[in-house]
PDB file of C-alpha atoms in Angstrom:
ATOM      1  CA  MET A   1      15.917  66.409 -45.301  1.00  0.00           C
ATOM      2  CA  ALA A   2      13.905  63.668 -46.971  1.00  0.00           C
ATOM      3  CA  THR A   3      14.779  62.188 -50.359  1.00  0.00           C
ATOM      4  CA  LEU A   4      12.172  61.048 -52.876  1.00  0.00           C
ATOM      5  CA  LEU A   5      13.044  58.675 -55.711  1.00  0.00           C
ATOM      6  CA  HIS A   6      10.554  59.457 -58.495  1.00  0.00           C
ATOM      7  CA  ILE A   7      10.385  57.147 -61.521  1.00  0.00           C
ATOM      8  CA  ASP A   8       8.124  57.632 -64.540  1.00  0.00           C
ATOM      9  CA  SER A   9       7.862  55.006 -67.271  1.00  0.00           C
ATOM     10  CA  SER A  10       4.957  56.147 -69.460  1.00  0.00           C
ATOM     11  CA  VAL A  11       5.921  56.569 -73.113  1.00  0.00           C
ATOM     12  CA  PHE A  12       3.546  59.541 -73.319  1.00  0.00           C
ATOM     13  CA  PRO A  13       4.563  63.011 -72.084  1.00  0.00           C
ATOM     14  CA  GLY A  14       2.641  65.256 -69.725  1.00  0.00           C
ATOM     15  CA  GLU A  15      -1.148  65.197 -69.861  1.00  0.00           C
ATOM     16  CA  ALA A  16      -1.062  62.687 -72.735  1.00  0.00           C
ATOM     17  CA  SER A  17      -0.068  60.163 -70.086  1.00  0.00           C
ATOM     18  CA  SER A  18      -2.482  58.772 -67.512  1.00  0.00           C
ATOM     19  CA  SER A  19       0.166  58.047 -64.871  1.00  0.00           C
ATOM     20  CA  ARG A  20       2.370  61.158 -65.116  1.00  0.00           C
ATOM     21  CA  PRO A  21      -0.251  63.681 -63.921  1.00  0.00           C
ATOM     22  CA  VAL A  22      -0.856  61.511 -60.860  1.00  0.00           C
ATOM     23  CA  THR A  23       2.827  61.109 -59.988  1.00  0.00           C
ATOM     24  CA  ALA A  24       3.189  64.865 -60.577  1.00  0.00           C
ATOM     25  CA  ALA A  25       0.355  65.554 -58.117  1.00  0.00           C
ATOM     26  CA  PHE A  26       2.125  63.442 -55.502  1.00  0.00           C
ATOM     27  CA  ARG A  27       5.441  65.136 -56.149  1.00  0.00           C
ATOM     28  CA  ARG A  28       3.964  68.655 -55.929  1.00  0.00           C
ATOM     29  CA  VAL A  29       2.651  68.008 -52.432  1.00  0.00           C
ATOM     30  CA  TRP A  30       5.867  66.235 -51.449  1.00  0.00           C
ATOM     31  CA  GLU A  31       8.002  69.205 -52.546  1.00  0.00           C
ATOM     32  CA  GLU A  32       5.693  71.647 -50.762  1.00  0.00           C
ATOM     33  CA  GLN A  33       6.223  69.681 -47.568  1.00  0.00           C
ATOM     34  CA  HIS A  34       9.970  69.176 -48.159  1.00  0.00           C
ATOM     35  CA  PRO A  35      11.187  72.482 -49.661  1.00  0.00           C
ATOM     36  CA  GLY A  36      14.760  71.666 -48.721  1.00  0.00           C
ATOM     37  CA  GLY A  37      14.548  68.014 -49.677  1.00  0.00           C
ATOM     38  CA  THR A  38      15.947  66.089 -52.616  1.00  0.00           C
ATOM     39  CA  VAL A  39      14.126  64.507 -55.541  1.00  0.00           C
ATOM     40  CA  ILE A  40      15.986  61.927 -57.600  1.00  0.00           C
ATOM     41  CA  TYR A  41      14.085  61.748 -60.877  1.00  0.00           C
ATOM     42  CA  ARG A  42      14.321  59.150 -63.606  1.00  0.00           C
ATOM     43  CA  ASP A  43      12.215  59.321 -66.745  1.00  0.00           C
ATOM     44  CA  LEU A  44      12.696  55.838 -68.138  1.00  0.00           C
ATOM     45  CA  ALA A  45      10.996  56.732 -71.429  1.00  0.00           C
ATOM     46  CA  ALA A  46      13.228  59.732 -72.136  1.00  0.00           C
ATOM     47  CA  ASP A  47      16.376  58.194 -70.658  1.00  0.00           C
ATOM     48  CA  PRO A  48      16.011  54.408 -70.511  1.00  0.00           C
ATOM     49  CA  VAL A  49      18.262  52.242 -68.386  1.00  0.00           C
ATOM     50  CA  PRO A  50      20.346  49.804 -70.492  1.00  0.00           C
ATOM     51  CA  HIS A  51      19.098  46.245 -70.569  1.00  0.00           C
ATOM     52  CA  ILE A  52      20.883  43.930 -68.181  1.00  0.00           C
ATOM     53  CA  THR A  53      23.856  42.198 -69.800  1.00  0.00           C
ATOM     54  CA  ALA A  54      25.801  39.082 -68.929  1.00  0.00           C
ATOM     55  CA  ALA A  55      28.636  41.298 -67.703  1.00  0.00           C
ATOM     56  CA  ALA A  56      26.351  43.384 -65.489  1.00  0.00           C
ATOM     57  CA  TRP A  57      24.663  40.294 -64.072  1.00  0.00           C
ATOM     58  CA  SER A  58      27.745  38.167 -63.477  1.00  0.00           C
ATOM     59  CA  ALA A  59      29.651  41.059 -61.895  1.00  0.00           C
ATOM     60  CA  GLY A  60      27.286  40.912 -58.941  1.00  0.00           C
ATOM     61  CA  TYR A  61      28.556  37.424 -58.157  1.00  0.00           C
ATOM     62  CA  THR A  62      32.235  38.014 -58.962  1.00  0.00           C
ATOM     63  CA  ASP A  63      34.940  39.173 -56.547  1.00  0.00           C
ATOM     64  CA  PRO A  64      35.594  42.855 -57.359  1.00  0.00           C
ATOM     65  CA  ALA A  65      39.320  42.125 -57.729  1.00  0.00           C
ATOM     66  CA  GLU A  66      38.561  39.529 -60.391  1.00  0.00           C
ATOM     67  CA  ARG A  67      36.050  41.504 -62.499  1.00  0.00           C
ATOM     68  CA  THR A  68      36.900  42.347 -66.070  1.00  0.00           C
ATOM     69  CA  ALA A  69      36.871  45.979 -67.195  1.00  0.00           C
ATOM     70  CA  GLU A  70      33.520  45.306 -68.890  1.00  0.00           C
ATOM     71  CA  GLN A  71      32.073  43.818 -65.701  1.00  0.00           C
ATOM     72  CA  SER A  72      33.321  46.721 -63.586  1.00  0.00           C
ATOM     73  CA  ALA A  73      31.782  49.354 -65.863  1.00  0.00           C
ATOM     74  CA  ALA A  74      28.479  47.510 -66.125  1.00  0.00           C
ATOM     75  CA  PHE A  75      28.302  46.931 -62.377  1.00  0.00           C
ATOM     76  CA  ALA A  76      29.073  50.578 -61.642  1.00  0.00           C
ATOM     77  CA  ALA A  77      26.012  51.549 -63.694  1.00  0.00           C
ATOM     78  CA  ARG A  78      23.890  49.113 -61.685  1.00  0.00           C
ATOM     79  CA  MET A  79      25.280  50.456 -58.423  1.00  0.00           C
ATOM     80  CA  ARG A  80      24.233  54.012 -59.286  1.00  0.00           C
ATOM     81  CA  LEU A  81      20.620  52.822 -59.549  1.00  0.00           C
ATOM     82  CA  ILE A  82      20.877  50.678 -56.416  1.00  0.00           C
ATOM     83  CA  GLU A  83      22.316  53.538 -54.374  1.00  0.00           C
ATOM     84  CA  GLU A  84      19.527  55.854 -55.544  1.00  0.00           C
ATOM     85  CA  LEU A  85      17.006  53.348 -54.203  1.00  0.00           C
ATOM     86  CA  GLU A  86      18.893  52.921 -50.939  1.00  0.00           C
ATOM     87  CA  GLN A  87      19.183  56.697 -50.401  1.00  0.00           C
ATOM     88  CA  ALA A  88      15.453  57.254 -50.830  1.00  0.00           C
ATOM     89  CA  ASP A  89      13.171  57.898 -47.872  1.00  0.00           C
ATOM     90  CA  ALA A  90      10.215  57.252 -50.187  1.00  0.00           C
ATOM     91  CA  VAL A  91       9.741  55.885 -53.698  1.00  0.00           C
ATOM     92  CA  LEU A  92       7.198  57.014 -56.304  1.00  0.00           C
ATOM     93  CA  ILE A  93       6.720  54.956 -59.482  1.00  0.00           C
ATOM     94  CA  GLY A  94       4.501  55.528 -62.497  1.00  0.00           C
ATOM     95  CA  ALA A  95       3.689  52.076 -63.882  1.00  0.00           C
ATOM     96  CA  PRO A  96       1.105  52.170 -66.670  1.00  0.00           C
ATOM     97  CA  MET A  97      -0.226  48.881 -67.999  1.00  0.00           C
ATOM     98  CA  TYR A  98       1.044  48.025 -71.474  1.00  0.00           C
ATOM     99  CA  ASN A  99      -0.249  44.775 -72.942  1.00  0.00           C
ATOM    100  CA  PHE A 100      -1.344  43.612 -69.471  1.00  0.00           C
ATOM    101  CA  SER A 101       2.070  44.175 -67.841  1.00  0.00           C
ATOM    102  CA  ILE A 102       4.567  46.904 -66.946  1.00  0.00           C
ATOM    103  CA  PRO A 103       6.583  48.906 -69.511  1.00  0.00           C
ATOM    104  CA  SER A 104       9.769  47.150 -70.580  1.00  0.00           C
ATOM    105  CA  THR A 105      11.794  50.156 -69.402  1.00  0.00           C
ATOM    106  CA  LEU A 106      10.539  49.673 -65.851  1.00  0.00           C
ATOM    107  CA  LYS A 107      11.326  45.958 -66.017  1.00  0.00           C
ATOM    108  CA  THR A 108      14.862  46.877 -67.105  1.00  0.00           C
ATOM    109  CA  TRP A 109      15.252  49.192 -64.107  1.00  0.00           C
ATOM    110  CA  LEU A 110      14.067  46.404 -61.810  1.00  0.00           C
ATOM    111  CA  ASP A 111      16.525  43.957 -63.379  1.00  0.00           C
ATOM    112  CA  SER A 112      19.321  46.376 -62.511  1.00  0.00           C
ATOM    113  CA  VAL A 113      18.354  47.152 -58.917  1.00  0.00           C
ATOM    114  CA  LEU A 114      17.583  43.560 -57.896  1.00  0.00           C
ATOM    115  CA  LEU A 115      20.849  42.279 -56.455  1.00  0.00           C
ATOM    116  CA  MET A 116      20.762  39.163 -54.312  1.00  0.00           C
ATOM    117  CA  GLY A 117      22.612  39.657 -51.061  1.00  0.00           C
ATOM    118  CA  ARG A 118      22.075  43.401 -51.119  1.00  0.00           C
ATOM    119  CA  THR A 119      18.684  44.693 -52.270  1.00  0.00           C
ATOM    120  CA  ALA A 120      17.195  41.198 -52.234  1.00  0.00           C
ATOM    121  CA  GLY A 121      17.621  38.266 -49.888  1.00  0.00           C
ATOM    122  CA  GLU A 122      17.205  37.883 -46.136  1.00  0.00           C
ATOM    123  CA  THR A 123      17.803  41.568 -45.307  1.00  0.00           C
ATOM    124  CA  PRO A 124      17.022  43.782 -48.339  1.00  0.00           C
ATOM    125  CA  SER A 125      18.912  47.067 -48.063  1.00  0.00           C
ATOM    126  CA  ALA A 126      15.814  49.207 -48.812  1.00  0.00           C
ATOM    127  CA  LYS A 127      13.442  47.137 -46.695  1.00  0.00           C
ATOM    128  CA  GLY A 128      10.608  49.156 -45.189  1.00  0.00           C
ATOM    129  CA  THR A 129      10.967  52.138 -47.497  1.00  0.00           C
ATOM    130  CA  PRO A 130       7.473  53.408 -48.344  1.00  0.00           C
ATOM    131  CA  ALA A 131       6.655  53.184 -52.039  1.00  0.00           C
ATOM    132  CA  VAL A 132       3.642  54.468 -53.967  1.00  0.00           C
ATOM    133  CA  VAL A 133       2.947  52.988 -57.405  1.00  0.00           C
ATOM    134  CA  VAL A 134       0.580  54.679 -59.859  1.00  0.00           C
ATOM    135  CA  ALA A 135      -0.701  51.687 -61.849  1.00  0.00           C
ATOM    136  CA  SER A 136      -2.832  53.253 -64.563  1.00  0.00           C
ATOM    137  CA  ARG A 137      -4.672  51.117 -67.094  1.00  0.00           C
ATOM    138  CA  GLY A 138      -6.925  51.651 -70.118  1.00  0.00           C
ATOM    139  CA  GLY A 139      -9.630  49.271 -68.938  1.00  0.00           C
ATOM    140  CA  SER A 140     -10.831  47.717 -65.718  1.00  0.00           C
ATOM    141  CA  TYR A 141      -9.534  44.397 -64.416  1.00  0.00           C
ATOM    142  CA  GLY A 142     -11.208  44.003 -61.042  1.00  0.00           C
ATOM    143  CA  PRO A 143     -13.336  41.088 -59.838  1.00  0.00           C
ATOM    144  CA  GLY A 144     -16.360  40.528 -62.064  1.00  0.00           C
ATOM    145  CA  THR A 145     -14.989  42.453 -65.052  1.00  0.00           C
ATOM    146  CA  PRO A 146     -14.637  40.711 -68.449  1.00  0.00           C
ATOM    147  CA  ARG A 147     -10.842  40.776 -68.165  1.00  0.00           C
ATOM    148  CA  GLU A 148     -10.496  39.774 -64.555  1.00  0.00           C
ATOM    149  CA  GLY A 149      -7.163  37.999 -64.182  1.00  0.00           C
ATOM    150  CA  TYR A 150      -5.483  39.879 -67.050  1.00  0.00           C
ATOM    151  CA  ASP A 151      -3.717  42.308 -64.713  1.00  0.00           C
ATOM    152  CA  PHE A 152      -0.027  41.384 -64.501  1.00  0.00           C
ATOM    153  CA  VAL A 153       1.030  44.765 -63.127  1.00  0.00           C
ATOM    154  CA  GLN A 154      -0.064  44.796 -59.507  1.00  0.00           C
ATOM    155  CA  ASN A 155       0.584  41.141 -58.733  1.00  0.00           C
ATOM    156  CA  TYR A 156       4.040  41.319 -60.343  1.00  0.00           C
ATOM    157  CA  LEU A 157       5.025  44.531 -58.565  1.00  0.00           C
ATOM    158  CA  GLU A 158       3.685  43.239 -55.255  1.00  0.00           C
ATOM    159  CA  THR A 159       6.090  40.313 -55.622  1.00  0.00           C
ATOM    160  CA  VAL A 160       9.118  42.268 -56.854  1.00  0.00           C
ATOM    161  CA  LEU A 161       8.807  45.557 -54.987  1.00  0.00           C
ATOM    162  CA  GLY A 162       6.998  44.302 -51.893  1.00  0.00           C
ATOM    163  CA  LYS A 163       8.149  40.748 -51.239  1.00  0.00           C
ATOM    164  CA  THR A 164      11.596  40.821 -52.871  1.00  0.00           C
ATOM    165  CA  LEU A 165      12.859  44.375 -52.307  1.00  0.00           C
ATOM    166  CA  GLY A 166      10.871  44.642 -49.077  1.00  0.00           C
ATOM    167  CA  LEU A 167       9.337  48.037 -49.840  1.00  0.00           C
ATOM    168  CA  ASP A 168       6.226  49.133 -47.939  1.00  0.00           C
ATOM    169  CA  LEU A 169       4.001  49.177 -51.000  1.00  0.00           C
ATOM    170  CA  ASP A 170       0.851  51.146 -51.794  1.00  0.00           C
ATOM    171  CA  PHE A 171      -1.032  51.471 -55.106  1.00  0.00           C
ATOM    172  CA  ILE A 172      -3.041  54.206 -56.794  1.00  0.00           C
ATOM    173  CA  VAL A 173      -5.046  52.803 -59.728  1.00  0.00           C
ATOM    174  CA  PRO A 174      -6.488  55.209 -62.318  1.00  0.00           C
ATOM    175  CA  GLU A 175      -8.527  52.996 -64.637  1.00  0.00           C
ATOM    176  CA  LEU A 176     -10.644  53.145 -67.803  1.00  0.00           C
ATOM    177  CA  THR A 177      -8.208  55.708 -69.191  1.00  0.00           C
ATOM    178  CA  MET A 178      -9.054  54.704 -72.772  1.00  0.00           C
ATOM    179  CA  ALA A 179     -12.715  55.677 -72.334  1.00  0.00           C
ATOM    180  CA  PRO A 180     -12.317  59.279 -73.635  1.00  0.00           C
ATOM    181  CA  ARG A 181     -10.450  57.997 -76.715  1.00  0.00           C
ATOM    182  CA  ASN A 182     -12.423  54.864 -77.590  1.00  0.00           C
ATOM    183  CA  PRO A 183     -16.005  55.445 -78.854  1.00  0.00           C
ATOM    184  CA  ALA A 184     -16.935  51.919 -77.794  1.00  0.00           C
ATOM    185  CA  MET A 185     -16.182  52.940 -74.191  1.00  0.00           C
ATOM    186  CA  SER A 186     -18.015  56.276 -74.263  1.00  0.00           C
ATOM    187  CA  GLU A 187     -20.559  55.202 -71.655  1.00  0.00           C
ATOM    188  CA  LEU A 188     -17.663  54.594 -69.250  1.00  0.00           C
ATOM    189  CA  VAL A 189     -16.343  58.170 -69.428  1.00  0.00           C
ATOM    190  CA  PRO A 190     -18.031  59.205 -66.142  1.00  0.00           C
ATOM    191  CA  ARG A 191     -16.405  56.261 -64.377  1.00  0.00           C
ATOM    192  CA  TYR A 192     -13.053  57.205 -65.900  1.00  0.00           C
ATOM    193  CA  GLU A 193     -13.443  60.802 -64.742  1.00  0.00           C
ATOM    194  CA  ALA A 194     -14.315  59.660 -61.228  1.00  0.00           C
ATOM    195  CA  SER A 195     -11.319  57.314 -61.197  1.00  0.00           C
ATOM    196  CA  ARG A 196      -8.954  60.070 -62.370  1.00  0.00           C
ATOM    197  CA  LYS A 197     -10.282  62.514 -59.769  1.00  0.00           C
ATOM    198  CA  ARG A 198      -9.929  59.907 -57.040  1.00  0.00           C
ATOM    199  CA  ALA A 199      -6.368  59.067 -58.148  1.00  0.00           C
ATOM    200  CA  LEU A 200      -5.267  62.711 -58.034  1.00  0.00           C
ATOM    201  CA  GLU A 201      -6.798  63.128 -54.598  1.00  0.00           C
ATOM    202  CA  GLU A 202      -5.172  59.924 -53.367  1.00  0.00           C
ATOM    203  CA  ALA A 203      -1.782  61.055 -54.666  1.00  0.00           C
ATOM    204  CA  ALA A 204      -1.959  64.316 -52.734  1.00  0.00           C
ATOM    205  CA  ALA A 205      -3.247  62.582 -49.600  1.00  0.00           C
ATOM    206  CA  LYS A 206      -0.591  59.854 -49.683  1.00  0.00           C
ATOM    207  CA  ALA A 207       2.185  62.415 -50.175  1.00  0.00           C
ATOM    208  CA  GLU A 208       0.950  64.355 -47.167  1.00  0.00           C
ATOM    209  CA  ALA A 209       0.587  61.185 -45.078  1.00  0.00           C
ATOM    210  CA  LEU A 210       4.124  60.088 -45.903  1.00  0.00           C
ATOM    211  CA  THR A 211       5.402  63.504 -44.924  1.00  0.00           C
ATOM    212  CA  GLU A 212       3.769  63.138 -41.499  1.00  0.00           C
ATOM    213  CA  LEU A 213       5.075  59.571 -41.165  1.00  0.00           C
ATOM    214  CA  LEU A 214       8.679  60.548 -41.920  1.00  0.00           C
ATOM    215  CA  ALA A 215       8.486  63.540 -39.594  1.00  0.00           C
ATOM    216  CA  ALA A 216       7.258  61.426 -36.683  1.00  0.00           C
TER     217      ALA A 216
END
């Protein structure tokens, strides 16, 4: 049966988050379609991955027989994350925008799973795995908006997840999520509500489409 790797990185729990309800909508449909499947779940806010260390980094380029005990332990932790990625038939990532970029916890996970010669390089080990990223943001950063060019979430993840890890990448973008909380954005609430509704619908549709793709 199919395996889904589901990663959330929002610091806010449940409905207080803008990305978690959308990843949850995807996962609900996925589990309905794969009742006997496996979901590997990582909540990087509740259980963050340790920052990459010199030992963890250098171990990837050191002969296993010559690694120190510190290198071996650190590399084993990296390998657990790498193997989770490699085992997945599909990947789901909640990546809210914080200060124009991804949460530091998600960056730390990426630092661990990027291993040249295995997950990165000429033949990335997870190449072609479909991945859906829920890139929520408080404002709007599209062409013609006042902050066009301030989005360092999608372009970064396209490079790291798509071009480096070789994942088959797709985005869902709930935007203007600060509108209900910021009086200065009150006139944008209808656009926020439409964006949220569209994101939830997209999540369900993409989960169903991936189910059909993997069954083919």
